[in-house]
Amino acid sequence: MNALLEIVQKSDDRKYFQIFLKKNVLWVVAELISGLTGISATTCTVMLCLAAAVSWIQASEIKVKKLPTSFLSKDKCRFLSNFSQKTAEVELPGEFLIPSSPHYHIRISRFMLRVEIVQKNNNAARRLHIRRTNDALED
């Protein structure tokens, strides 16, 4: 600690001291903890880094929870909000696996306005709701 105080007194350049302080604060804190507890300074450094990582993860999870969970498609994509069977005929996939009957022939009627943002397994995806020609909703 005396060496640190000497650098503060001798150093005219505050930027150099700030860089030195940022690099060595972790080691100084680890030395203090190891002196009090008897654990090695390297182990204390690893423990402090892990604690910092955990707090960073918790802070980022809080920020993610504050993000919006849905939005309107007319704000982001005009084509989806203006889509109808008159503009384009799009058939839903998998219709050829069902017996060929007019009852099972399904097309997209329109896209619903609300788009949900689903977060699962550290990934974010957008969920579109589709109105089919038989008036059923599809996710």
Tab-separated table of C-alpha atoms in Angstrom:
chain	number	residue	atom	x	y	z
A	1	MET	CA	0.000	0.000	0.000
A	2	ASN	CA	2.938	2.353	0.665
A	3	ALA	CA	4.107	1.947	-2.936
A	4	LEU	CA	0.632	2.897	-4.094
A	5	LEU	CA	0.662	6.051	-1.955
A	6	GLU	CA	4.120	7.011	-3.278
A	7	ILE	CA	2.844	6.750	-6.854
A	8	VAL	CA	-0.092	9.005	-5.987
A	9	GLN	CA	2.213	11.604	-4.448
A	10	LYS	CA	4.844	11.485	-7.218
A	11	SER	CA	2.536	11.135	-10.214
A	12	ASP	CA	1.556	14.338	-11.965
A	13	ASP	CA	-0.298	12.431	-14.643
A	14	ARG	CA	-3.706	11.392	-13.253
A	15	LYS	CA	-4.505	9.264	-16.308
A	16	TYR	CA	-1.465	7.038	-15.666
A	17	PHE	CA	-2.533	6.604	-12.056
A	18	GLN	CA	-6.102	5.699	-13.041
A	19	ILE	CA	-4.854	3.021	-15.465
A	20	PHE	CA	-2.470	1.674	-12.820
A	21	LEU	CA	-5.229	1.678	-10.230
A	22	LYS	CA	-7.721	-0.165	-12.463
A	23	LYS	CA	-5.205	-2.900	-13.274
A	24	ASN	CA	-4.039	-3.423	-9.708
A	25	VAL	CA	-7.147	-2.879	-7.584
A	26	LEU	CA	-8.233	-6.480	-8.097
A	27	TRP	CA	-4.847	-7.777	-6.992
A	28	VAL	CA	-4.716	-5.415	-3.980
A	29	VAL	CA	-8.192	-6.503	-2.853
A	30	ALA	CA	-7.202	-10.147	-3.343
A	31	GLU	CA	-4.080	-9.582	-1.210
A	32	LEU	CA	-6.183	-7.989	1.534
A	33	ILE	CA	-8.674	-10.864	1.522
A	34	SER	CA	-5.900	-13.458	1.520
A	35	GLY	CA	-4.258	-11.714	4.475
A	36	LEU	CA	-7.506	-11.822	6.444
A	37	THR	CA	-8.660	-15.320	5.519
A	38	GLY	CA	-5.482	-17.239	4.770
A	39	ILE	CA	-6.634	-18.172	1.248
A	40	SER	CA	-4.076	-17.668	-1.540
A	41	ALA	CA	-4.235	-14.407	-3.480
A	42	THR	CA	-4.718	-16.242	-6.787
A	43	THR	CA	-7.772	-18.060	-5.429
A	44	CYS	CA	-9.158	-14.768	-4.132
A	45	THR	CA	-8.632	-13.182	-7.566
A	46	VAL	CA	-10.564	-15.990	-9.258
A	47	MET	CA	-13.348	-15.705	-6.675
A	48	LEU	CA	-13.602	-11.936	-7.228
A	49	CYS	CA	-13.727	-12.401	-11.017
A	50	LEU	CA	-16.502	-14.993	-10.665
A	51	ALA	CA	-18.458	-12.715	-8.339
A	52	ALA	CA	-18.127	-9.874	-10.856
A	53	ALA	CA	-19.318	-12.159	-13.681
A	54	VAL	CA	-22.347	-13.291	-11.661
A	55	SER	CA	-23.307	-9.710	-10.839
A	56	TRP	CA	-22.895	-8.758	-14.528
A	57	ILE	CA	-25.179	-11.624	-15.590
A	58	GLN	CA	-27.798	-10.627	-13.027
A	59	ALA	CA	-27.682	-6.997	-14.166
A	60	SER	CA	-28.072	-7.989	-17.824
A	61	GLU	CA	-31.030	-10.269	-16.979
A	62	ILE	CA	-32.753	-7.334	-15.273
A	63	LYS	CA	-32.185	-5.183	-18.381
A	64	VAL	CA	-33.595	-7.909	-20.651
A	65	LYS	CA	-36.745	-8.196	-18.512
A	66	LYS	CA	-37.344	-4.451	-19.001
A	67	LEU	CA	-37.351	-4.794	-22.807
A	68	PRO	CA	-40.729	-4.842	-24.593
A	69	THR	CA	-42.302	-8.274	-25.100
A	70	SER	CA	-44.368	-7.365	-28.160
A	71	PHE	CA	-44.739	-4.747	-30.868
A	72	LEU	CA	-47.072	-3.902	-33.733
A	73	SER	CA	-46.110	-5.220	-37.157
A	74	LYS	CA	-47.350	-2.064	-38.870
A	75	ASP	CA	-44.539	-0.138	-37.135
A	76	LYS	CA	-41.767	-2.478	-38.305
A	77	CYS	CA	-42.982	-4.093	-41.540
A	78	ARG	CA	-45.673	-2.500	-43.701
A	79	PHE	CA	-45.874	-5.530	-45.997
A	80	LEU	CA	-47.059	-7.825	-43.199
A	81	SER	CA	-49.713	-5.392	-42.010
A	82	ASN	CA	-51.008	-4.775	-45.565
A	83	PHE	CA	-50.872	-8.436	-46.586
A	84	SER	CA	-54.070	-10.059	-47.859
A	85	GLN	CA	-55.030	-12.792	-50.309
A	86	LYS	CA	-55.446	-10.111	-52.951
A	87	THR	CA	-51.774	-9.106	-52.772
A	88	ALA	CA	-50.299	-12.632	-52.738
A	89	GLU	CA	-51.430	-16.210	-52.301
A	90	VAL	CA	-49.224	-18.079	-49.865
A	91	GLU	CA	-50.003	-21.655	-48.917
A	92	LEU	CA	-49.047	-22.980	-45.513
A	93	PRO	CA	-46.341	-25.669	-45.516
A	94	GLY	CA	-47.359	-29.239	-44.825
A	95	GLU	CA	-50.604	-29.070	-46.758
A	96	PHE	CA	-49.392	-31.771	-49.163
A	97	LEU	CA	-49.053	-34.224	-46.265
A	98	ILE	CA	-52.798	-33.989	-45.637
A	99	PRO	CA	-55.253	-35.749	-48.009
A	100	SER	CA	-56.039	-33.577	-51.019
A	101	SER	CA	-59.451	-32.144	-50.311
A	102	PRO	CA	-60.705	-28.570	-50.620
A	103	HIS	CA	-61.421	-28.697	-46.899
A	104	TYR	CA	-57.710	-29.201	-46.110
A	105	HIS	CA	-56.392	-26.670	-48.628
A	106	ILE	CA	-55.202	-23.782	-46.428
A	107	ARG	CA	-53.744	-20.400	-47.379
A	108	ILE	CA	-52.662	-17.371	-45.394
A	109	SER	CA	-55.480	-14.863	-45.140
A	110	ARG	CA	-53.539	-12.174	-43.269
A	111	PHE	CA	-50.978	-11.591	-40.539
A	112	MET	CA	-52.193	-10.366	-37.170
A	113	LEU	CA	-50.893	-6.980	-36.017
A	114	ARG	CA	-49.246	-8.012	-32.752
A	115	VAL	CA	-45.815	-9.659	-32.918
A	116	GLU	CA	-44.531	-11.244	-29.697
A	117	ILE	CA	-40.877	-11.454	-28.720
A	118	VAL	CA	-40.217	-14.831	-27.104
A	119	GLN	CA	-37.031	-15.350	-25.101
A	120	LYS	CA	-35.993	-18.899	-24.389
A	121	ASN	CA	-32.620	-20.614	-23.912
A	122	ASN	CA	-30.717	-17.304	-24.240
A	123	ASN	CA	-32.255	-16.665	-27.673
A	124	ALA	CA	-34.901	-14.194	-28.768
A	125	ALA	CA	-37.410	-15.003	-31.506
A	126	ARG	CA	-40.392	-13.196	-32.984
A	127	ARG	CA	-43.722	-15.014	-32.970
A	128	LEU	CA	-46.096	-14.124	-35.801
A	129	HIS	CA	-49.791	-14.920	-35.572
A	130	ILE	CA	-51.338	-15.874	-38.912
A	131	ARG	CA	-55.029	-15.861	-39.820
A	132	ARG	CA	-55.744	-18.782	-42.167
A	133	THR	CA	-58.441	-18.939	-44.833
A	134	ASN	CA	-60.525	-21.215	-42.605
A	135	ASP	CA	-60.505	-18.456	-39.915
A	136	ALA	CA	-58.203	-20.338	-37.552
A	137	LEU	CA	-55.143	-18.773	-35.944
A	138	GLU	CA	-51.682	-20.233	-36.484
A	139	ASP	CA	-48.568	-19.379	-34.443
